[in-house]
Coordinates of C-alpha atoms and ligand atoms in Angstrom, one line a residue:
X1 CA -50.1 67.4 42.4
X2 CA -47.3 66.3 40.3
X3 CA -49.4 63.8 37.8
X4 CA -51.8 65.8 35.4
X5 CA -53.9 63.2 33.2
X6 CA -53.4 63.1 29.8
X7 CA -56.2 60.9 29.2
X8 CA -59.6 60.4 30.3
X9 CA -59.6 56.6 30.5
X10 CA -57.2 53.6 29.2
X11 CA -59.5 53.6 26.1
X12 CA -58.9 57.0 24.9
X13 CA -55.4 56.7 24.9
X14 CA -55.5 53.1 23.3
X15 CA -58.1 54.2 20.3
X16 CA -55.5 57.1 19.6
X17 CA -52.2 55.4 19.8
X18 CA -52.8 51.8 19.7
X19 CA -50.2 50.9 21.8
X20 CA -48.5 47.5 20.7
X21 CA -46.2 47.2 23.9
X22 CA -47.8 46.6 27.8
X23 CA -48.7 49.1 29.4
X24 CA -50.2 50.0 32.7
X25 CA -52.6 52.8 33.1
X26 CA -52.8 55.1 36.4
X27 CA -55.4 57.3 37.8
X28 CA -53.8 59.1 40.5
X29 CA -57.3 60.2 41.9
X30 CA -58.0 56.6 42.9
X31 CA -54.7 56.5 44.9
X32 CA -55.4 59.3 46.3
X33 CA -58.9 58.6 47.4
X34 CA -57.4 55.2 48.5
X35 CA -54.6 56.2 50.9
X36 CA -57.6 59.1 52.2
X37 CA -59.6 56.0 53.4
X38 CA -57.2 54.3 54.9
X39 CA -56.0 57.1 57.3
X40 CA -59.5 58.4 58.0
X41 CA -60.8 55.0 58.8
X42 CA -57.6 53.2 60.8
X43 CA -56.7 54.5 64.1
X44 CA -53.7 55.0 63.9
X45 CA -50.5 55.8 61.4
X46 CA -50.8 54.2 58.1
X47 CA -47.5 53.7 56.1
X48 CA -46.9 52.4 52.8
X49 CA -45.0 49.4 52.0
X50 CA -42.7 50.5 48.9
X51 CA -42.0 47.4 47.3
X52 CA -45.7 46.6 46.1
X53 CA -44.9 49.9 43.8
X54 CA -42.1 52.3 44.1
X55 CA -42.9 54.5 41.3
X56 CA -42.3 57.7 41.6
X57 CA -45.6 58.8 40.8
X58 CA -46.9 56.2 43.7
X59 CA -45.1 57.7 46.2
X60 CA -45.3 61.6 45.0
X61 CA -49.1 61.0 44.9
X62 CA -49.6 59.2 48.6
X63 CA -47.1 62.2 49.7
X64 CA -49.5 64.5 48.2
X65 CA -52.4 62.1 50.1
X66 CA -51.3 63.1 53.4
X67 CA -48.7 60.0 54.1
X68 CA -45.4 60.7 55.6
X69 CA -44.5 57.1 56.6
X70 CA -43.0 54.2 54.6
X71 CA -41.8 51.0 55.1
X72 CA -39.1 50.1 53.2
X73 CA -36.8 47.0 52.9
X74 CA -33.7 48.1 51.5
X75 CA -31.1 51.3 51.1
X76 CA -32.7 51.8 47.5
X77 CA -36.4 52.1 48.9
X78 CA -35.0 54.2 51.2
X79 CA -33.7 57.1 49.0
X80 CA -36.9 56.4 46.5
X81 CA -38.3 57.8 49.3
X82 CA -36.4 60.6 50.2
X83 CA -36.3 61.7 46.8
X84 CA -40.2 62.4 47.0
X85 CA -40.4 63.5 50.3
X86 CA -37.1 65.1 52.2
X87 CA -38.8 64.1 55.9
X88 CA -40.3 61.1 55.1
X89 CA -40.6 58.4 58.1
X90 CA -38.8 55.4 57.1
X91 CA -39.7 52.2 58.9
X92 CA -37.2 49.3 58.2
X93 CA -39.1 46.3 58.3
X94 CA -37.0 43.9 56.4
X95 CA -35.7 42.4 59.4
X96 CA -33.0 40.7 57.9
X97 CA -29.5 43.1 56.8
X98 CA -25.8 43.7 56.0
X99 CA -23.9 45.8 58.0
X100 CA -23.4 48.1 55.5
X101 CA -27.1 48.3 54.9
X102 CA -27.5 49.1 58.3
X103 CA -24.9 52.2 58.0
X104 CA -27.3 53.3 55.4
X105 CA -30.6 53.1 57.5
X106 CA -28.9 54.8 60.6
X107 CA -27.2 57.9 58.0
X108 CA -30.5 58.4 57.0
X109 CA -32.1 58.5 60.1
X110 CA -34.6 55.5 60.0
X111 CA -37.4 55.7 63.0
X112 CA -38.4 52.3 63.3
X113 CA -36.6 48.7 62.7
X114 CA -38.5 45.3 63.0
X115 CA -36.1 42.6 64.3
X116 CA -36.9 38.8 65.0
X117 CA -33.7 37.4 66.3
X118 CA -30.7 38.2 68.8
X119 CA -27.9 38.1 66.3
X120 CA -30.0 40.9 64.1
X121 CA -30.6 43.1 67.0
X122 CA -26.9 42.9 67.9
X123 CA -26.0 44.2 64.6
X124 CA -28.3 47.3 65.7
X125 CA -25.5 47.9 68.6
X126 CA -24.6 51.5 66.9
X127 CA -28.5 52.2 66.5
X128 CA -29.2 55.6 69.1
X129 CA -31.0 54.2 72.1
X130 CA -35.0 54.9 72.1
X131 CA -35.1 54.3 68.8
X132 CA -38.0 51.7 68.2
X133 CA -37.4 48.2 67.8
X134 CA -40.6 46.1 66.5
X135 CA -40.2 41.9 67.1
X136 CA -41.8 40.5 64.2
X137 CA -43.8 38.0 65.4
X138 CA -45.3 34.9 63.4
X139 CA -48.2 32.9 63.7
X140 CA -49.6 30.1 61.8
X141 CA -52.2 31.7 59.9
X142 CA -54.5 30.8 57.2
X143 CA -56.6 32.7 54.9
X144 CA -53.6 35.1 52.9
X145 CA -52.2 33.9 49.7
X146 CA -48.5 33.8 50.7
X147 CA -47.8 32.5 54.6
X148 CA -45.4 35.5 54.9
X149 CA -44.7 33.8 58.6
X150 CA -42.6 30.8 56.8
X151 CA -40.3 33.3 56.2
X152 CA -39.7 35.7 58.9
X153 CA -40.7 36.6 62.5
X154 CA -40.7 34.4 66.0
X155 CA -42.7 32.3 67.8
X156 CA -44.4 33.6 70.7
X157 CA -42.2 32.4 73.6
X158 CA -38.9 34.2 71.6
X159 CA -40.8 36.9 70.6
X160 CA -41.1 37.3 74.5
X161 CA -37.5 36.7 75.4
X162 CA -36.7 39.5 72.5
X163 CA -38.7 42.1 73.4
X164 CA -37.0 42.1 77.0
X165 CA -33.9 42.0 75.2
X166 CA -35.0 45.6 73.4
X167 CA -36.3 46.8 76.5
X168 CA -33.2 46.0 78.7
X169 CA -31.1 47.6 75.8
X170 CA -32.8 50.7 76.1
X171 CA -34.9 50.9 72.7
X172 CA -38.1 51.4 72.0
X173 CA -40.3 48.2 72.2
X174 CA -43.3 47.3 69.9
X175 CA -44.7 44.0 68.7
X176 CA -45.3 43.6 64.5
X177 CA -46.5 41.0 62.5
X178 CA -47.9 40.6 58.8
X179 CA -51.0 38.4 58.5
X180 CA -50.2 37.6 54.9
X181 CA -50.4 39.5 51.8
X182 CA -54.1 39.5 49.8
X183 CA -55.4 38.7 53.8
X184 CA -58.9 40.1 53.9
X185 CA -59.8 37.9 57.1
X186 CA -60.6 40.2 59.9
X187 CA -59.9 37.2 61.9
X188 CA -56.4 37.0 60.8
X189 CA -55.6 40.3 62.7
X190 CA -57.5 39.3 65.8
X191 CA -55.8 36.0 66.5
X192 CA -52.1 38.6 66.2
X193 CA -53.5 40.7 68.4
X194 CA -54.2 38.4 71.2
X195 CA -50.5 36.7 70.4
X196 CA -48.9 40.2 70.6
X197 CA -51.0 41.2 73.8
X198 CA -49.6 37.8 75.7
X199 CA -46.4 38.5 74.6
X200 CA -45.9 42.0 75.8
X201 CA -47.5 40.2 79.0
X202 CA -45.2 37.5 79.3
X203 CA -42.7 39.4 78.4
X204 CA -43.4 42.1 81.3
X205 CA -42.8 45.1 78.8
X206 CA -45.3 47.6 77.8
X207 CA -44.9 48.2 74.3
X208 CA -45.4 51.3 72.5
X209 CA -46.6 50.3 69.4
X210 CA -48.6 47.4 67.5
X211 CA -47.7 47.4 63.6
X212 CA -50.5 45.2 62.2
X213 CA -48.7 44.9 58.5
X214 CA -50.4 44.8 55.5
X215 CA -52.7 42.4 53.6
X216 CA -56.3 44.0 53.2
X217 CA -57.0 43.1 50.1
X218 CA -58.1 40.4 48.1
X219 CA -58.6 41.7 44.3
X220 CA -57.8 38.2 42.6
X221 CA -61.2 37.6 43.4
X222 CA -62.8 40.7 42.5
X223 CA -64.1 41.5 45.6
X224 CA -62.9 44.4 47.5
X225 CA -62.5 43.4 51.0
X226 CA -64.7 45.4 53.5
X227 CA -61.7 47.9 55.0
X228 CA -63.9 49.1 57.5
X229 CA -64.8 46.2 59.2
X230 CA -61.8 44.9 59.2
X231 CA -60.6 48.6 61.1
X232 CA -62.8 48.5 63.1
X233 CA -62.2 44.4 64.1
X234 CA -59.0 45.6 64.9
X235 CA -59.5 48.4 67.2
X236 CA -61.9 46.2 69.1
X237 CA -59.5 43.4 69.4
X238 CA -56.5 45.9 70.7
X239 CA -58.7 47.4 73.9
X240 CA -60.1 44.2 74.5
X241 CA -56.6 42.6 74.6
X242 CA -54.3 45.2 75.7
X243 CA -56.9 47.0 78.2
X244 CA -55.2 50.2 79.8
X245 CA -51.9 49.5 78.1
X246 CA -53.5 49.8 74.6
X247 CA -50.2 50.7 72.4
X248 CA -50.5 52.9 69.3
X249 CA -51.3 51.2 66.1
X250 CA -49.3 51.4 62.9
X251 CA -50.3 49.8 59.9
X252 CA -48.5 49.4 56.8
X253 CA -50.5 48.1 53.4
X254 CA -48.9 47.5 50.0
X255 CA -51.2 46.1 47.6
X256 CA -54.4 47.2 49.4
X257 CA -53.3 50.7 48.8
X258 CA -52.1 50.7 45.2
X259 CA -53.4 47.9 43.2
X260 CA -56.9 49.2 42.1
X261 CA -54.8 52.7 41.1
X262 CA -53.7 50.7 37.9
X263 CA -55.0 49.1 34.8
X264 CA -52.2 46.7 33.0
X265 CA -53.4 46.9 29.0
X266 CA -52.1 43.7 26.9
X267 CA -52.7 43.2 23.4
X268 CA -53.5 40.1 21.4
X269 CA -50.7 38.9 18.8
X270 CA -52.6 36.1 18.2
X271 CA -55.4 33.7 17.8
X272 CA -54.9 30.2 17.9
X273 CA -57.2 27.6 16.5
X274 CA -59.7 26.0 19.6
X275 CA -59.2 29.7 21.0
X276 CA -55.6 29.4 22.6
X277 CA -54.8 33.2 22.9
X278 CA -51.2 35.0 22.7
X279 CA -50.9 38.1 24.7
X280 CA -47.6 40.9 24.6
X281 CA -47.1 40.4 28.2
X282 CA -47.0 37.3 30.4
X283 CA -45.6 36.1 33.8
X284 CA -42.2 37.7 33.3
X285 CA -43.9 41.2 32.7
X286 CA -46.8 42.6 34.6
X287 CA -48.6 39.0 35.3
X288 CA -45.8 38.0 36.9
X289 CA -48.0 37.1 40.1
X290 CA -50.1 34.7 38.2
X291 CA -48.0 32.0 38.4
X292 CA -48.1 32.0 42.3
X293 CA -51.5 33.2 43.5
X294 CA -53.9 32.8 40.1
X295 CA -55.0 34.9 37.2
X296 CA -56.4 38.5 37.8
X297 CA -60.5 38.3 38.1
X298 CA -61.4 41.5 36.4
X299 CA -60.7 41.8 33.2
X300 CA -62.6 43.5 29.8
X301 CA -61.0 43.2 26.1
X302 CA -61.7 46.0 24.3
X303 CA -61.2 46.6 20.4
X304 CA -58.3 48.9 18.7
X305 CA -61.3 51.1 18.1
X306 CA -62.5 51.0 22.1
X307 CA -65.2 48.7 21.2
X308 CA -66.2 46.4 23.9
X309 CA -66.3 42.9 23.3
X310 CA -69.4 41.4 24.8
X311 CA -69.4 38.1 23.4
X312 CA -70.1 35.3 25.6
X313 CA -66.5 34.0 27.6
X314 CA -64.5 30.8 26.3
X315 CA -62.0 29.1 28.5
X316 CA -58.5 30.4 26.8
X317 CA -55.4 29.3 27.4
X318 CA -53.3 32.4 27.2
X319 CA -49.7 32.5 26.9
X320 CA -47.1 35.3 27.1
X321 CA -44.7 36.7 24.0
X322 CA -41.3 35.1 25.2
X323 CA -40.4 32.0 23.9
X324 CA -40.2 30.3 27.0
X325 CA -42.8 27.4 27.3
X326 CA -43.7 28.5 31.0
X327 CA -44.9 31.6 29.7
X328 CA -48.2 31.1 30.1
X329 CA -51.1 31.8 32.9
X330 CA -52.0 28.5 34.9
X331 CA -55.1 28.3 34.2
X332 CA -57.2 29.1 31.4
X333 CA -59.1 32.6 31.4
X334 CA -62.7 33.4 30.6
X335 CA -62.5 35.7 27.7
X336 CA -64.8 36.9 25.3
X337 CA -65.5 34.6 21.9
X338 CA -65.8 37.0 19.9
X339 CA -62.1 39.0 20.5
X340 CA -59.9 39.3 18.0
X341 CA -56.2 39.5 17.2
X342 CA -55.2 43.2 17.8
X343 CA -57.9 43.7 20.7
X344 CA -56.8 44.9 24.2
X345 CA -56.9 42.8 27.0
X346 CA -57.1 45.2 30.4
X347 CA -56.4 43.7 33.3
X348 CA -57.4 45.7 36.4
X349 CA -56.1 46.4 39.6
X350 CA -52.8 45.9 39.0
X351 CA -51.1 48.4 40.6
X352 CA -49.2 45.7 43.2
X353 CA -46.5 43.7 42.5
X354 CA -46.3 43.8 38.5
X355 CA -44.3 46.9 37.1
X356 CA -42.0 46.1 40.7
X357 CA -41.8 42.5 38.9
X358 CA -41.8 43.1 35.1
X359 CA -38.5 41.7 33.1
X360 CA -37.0 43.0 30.1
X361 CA -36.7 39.1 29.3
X362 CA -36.7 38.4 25.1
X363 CA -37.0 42.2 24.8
X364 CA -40.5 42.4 26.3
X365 CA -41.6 44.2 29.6
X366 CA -44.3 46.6 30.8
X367 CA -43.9 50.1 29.5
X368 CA -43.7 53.4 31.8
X369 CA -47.6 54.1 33.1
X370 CA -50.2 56.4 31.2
X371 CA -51.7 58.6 33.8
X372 CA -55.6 58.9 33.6
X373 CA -58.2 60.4 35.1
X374 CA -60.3 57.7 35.9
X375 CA -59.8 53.6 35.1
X376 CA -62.9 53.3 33.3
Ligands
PLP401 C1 -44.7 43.2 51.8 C2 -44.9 43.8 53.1 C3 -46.0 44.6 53.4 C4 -47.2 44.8 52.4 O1 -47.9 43.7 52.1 P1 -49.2 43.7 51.3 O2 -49.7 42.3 51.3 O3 -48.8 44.2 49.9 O4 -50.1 44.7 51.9 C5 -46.2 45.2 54.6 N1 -45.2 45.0 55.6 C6 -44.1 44.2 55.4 C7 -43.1 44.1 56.4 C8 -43.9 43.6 54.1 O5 -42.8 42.9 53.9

């Protein structure tokens, strides 16, 4: 394994150096274990969606995990990738590209592309035949924090017509779909399923694999999600839908698979009269995500000396270091009254979608991560 820890936990390193930029800590050996529950409990391949984290420690550590397959949205993801792991699988699921994107994907040798429209499969002319084709589908679904529907994939009845359209061009046919990101509905992936099962039906094509996207997590809350249920949900829902022409199942999580593998550590520049609260990071660093789906639920502020603070929370406001007036979380946070200016504010599970999303914006940012060998 590439990562050793240097530090037992966030603390350690904090009471020695007293870091006074961002930082987010990683313990490898929750990734790990992570990414090892996922492929012994889903039945089927499970890839990682890059952009929730393409650090090269991610992806050298889920390599080391036992993962071979990625999806990936862009030629950069692509040789991220590679640069890990020389045979890696790449799935290209952004199903929107440039030519010259596409030049990249088929030099490289990319298995698997998701498409949702004619005029994007026809720019896959040049693509070698057999290679698989994946019609994102959409569905109105509630439950996930973003509706990642509004923004790509088909409707049923064109999903149908596009699938015969792959077929009848000689690829590879397979049905995927994303129920949202944060979704930790099993129900979410059972209402897909039966949409992808009546498509493949309607479409008269036998397809050979389901992707079942991400989602499978919801750690705004707090509460890990019950993976296995929603595994096993699935599997149920594919034989009972697809009977005897049950495809394979791919699935490909992003957050789910890295977020709890990180702690993001702020620290307190100031204490404002009736408790307002100024952190060195904010929505254009590693909270980037707060503005759009809520403040992170698990939090402890510890003391430059590794103290914990214990006192009972206060509503804060809490703003970021930039001088921009939107830098601040949208709601006020319950934080301890008895913290103090220098204290740490760790945020955890914050391994998804904030070093990916972190500015350098008025000189701030989240600093490369600490690796640890264990969160707490
Ligand atoms: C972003 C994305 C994912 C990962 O989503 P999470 O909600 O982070 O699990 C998976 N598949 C596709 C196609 C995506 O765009």
């Amino acid at each position: 394994m590439r990562e050793t820890p240097n530090w037992a936990t966030p603390a350690a390193h904090i009471t020695r150096h007293t870091p006074d930029t961002a930082l987010l800590y990683f313990a490898p050996t929750a990734l790990q274990a992570t990414a090892r529950r996922f492929q012994a409990g889903f039945d089927g391949l499970v890839t990682y969606a890059v952009k929730a984290n393409p650090g090269e420690e991610v992806l050298a550590n889920l390599v080391a995990a036992g993962i071979r397959a990625f999806d990936v949205a862009s030629p950069r993801e692509m040789y991220a990738v590679r640069a890990v792991c020389a045979d890696a699988v790449l799935h290209y699921n952004n199903p929107v590209r440039s030519p010259e994107e596409v030049a990249v994907a088929r030099a490289l040798g990319v298995a698997s592309y998701s498409v949702d429209c004619l005029r994007e499969l026809d720019k896959l002319a040049g693509v070698p035949r057999g290679t698989e084709m994946s019609v994102r589908l959409a569905l109105p679904v509630k439950g996930a924090a973003y509706d990642f529907g509004e923004k790509f994939g088909v409707d049923p009845a064109r999903a149908a017509e596009l699938l015969r359209e792959v077929a009848a061009r000689g690829f590879t046919p397979s049905i995927t779909f994303h129920p949202g990101t944060q979704c930790a509905d099993p129900q979410a992936w059972g209402a897909y399923v039966a949409a992808a099962a009546d498509v493949a039906r309607a479409a008269g094509v036998r397809i050979a694999r389901l992707n079942v996207g991400g989602g499978f997590a919801s750690h705004r809350e707090g509460d890990a999600p019950d993976l296995e249920a929603i595994f096993a949900h699935i599997r149920d829902e594919v034989a009972r839908c697809f009977g005897p022409e049950t495809p394979a199942l791919v699935c490909e999580p992003g957050r789910a698979m890295v977020a709890d593998a990180f702690t993001l550590a702020t620290r307190v520049k100031a204490l404002r009269e009736g408790g307002a609260v100024f952190l060195n990071d904010g929505v254009y660093g590693g909270l980037t995500e707060a503005r759009d789906i809520g403040a992170p639920g698990r939090i402890r502020v510890i003391g430059p000396d590794g103290t914990m603070r214990r006192g009972a929370d206060v509503p804060r406001v809490v703003f970021g270091p930039t001088c921009d007036s939107i830098d601040r979380l949208p709601d006020p946070l319950p934080l301890p009254g008895d913290m103090a200016e220098g204290d740490y504010v760790l945020f955890h599970g914050m391994g998804a979608y904030s070093r990916s999303l972190t500015t350098r914006f008025n000189g701030y940012g989240v600093g490369d991560p600490v690796t640890v060998a264990a969160l707490e």
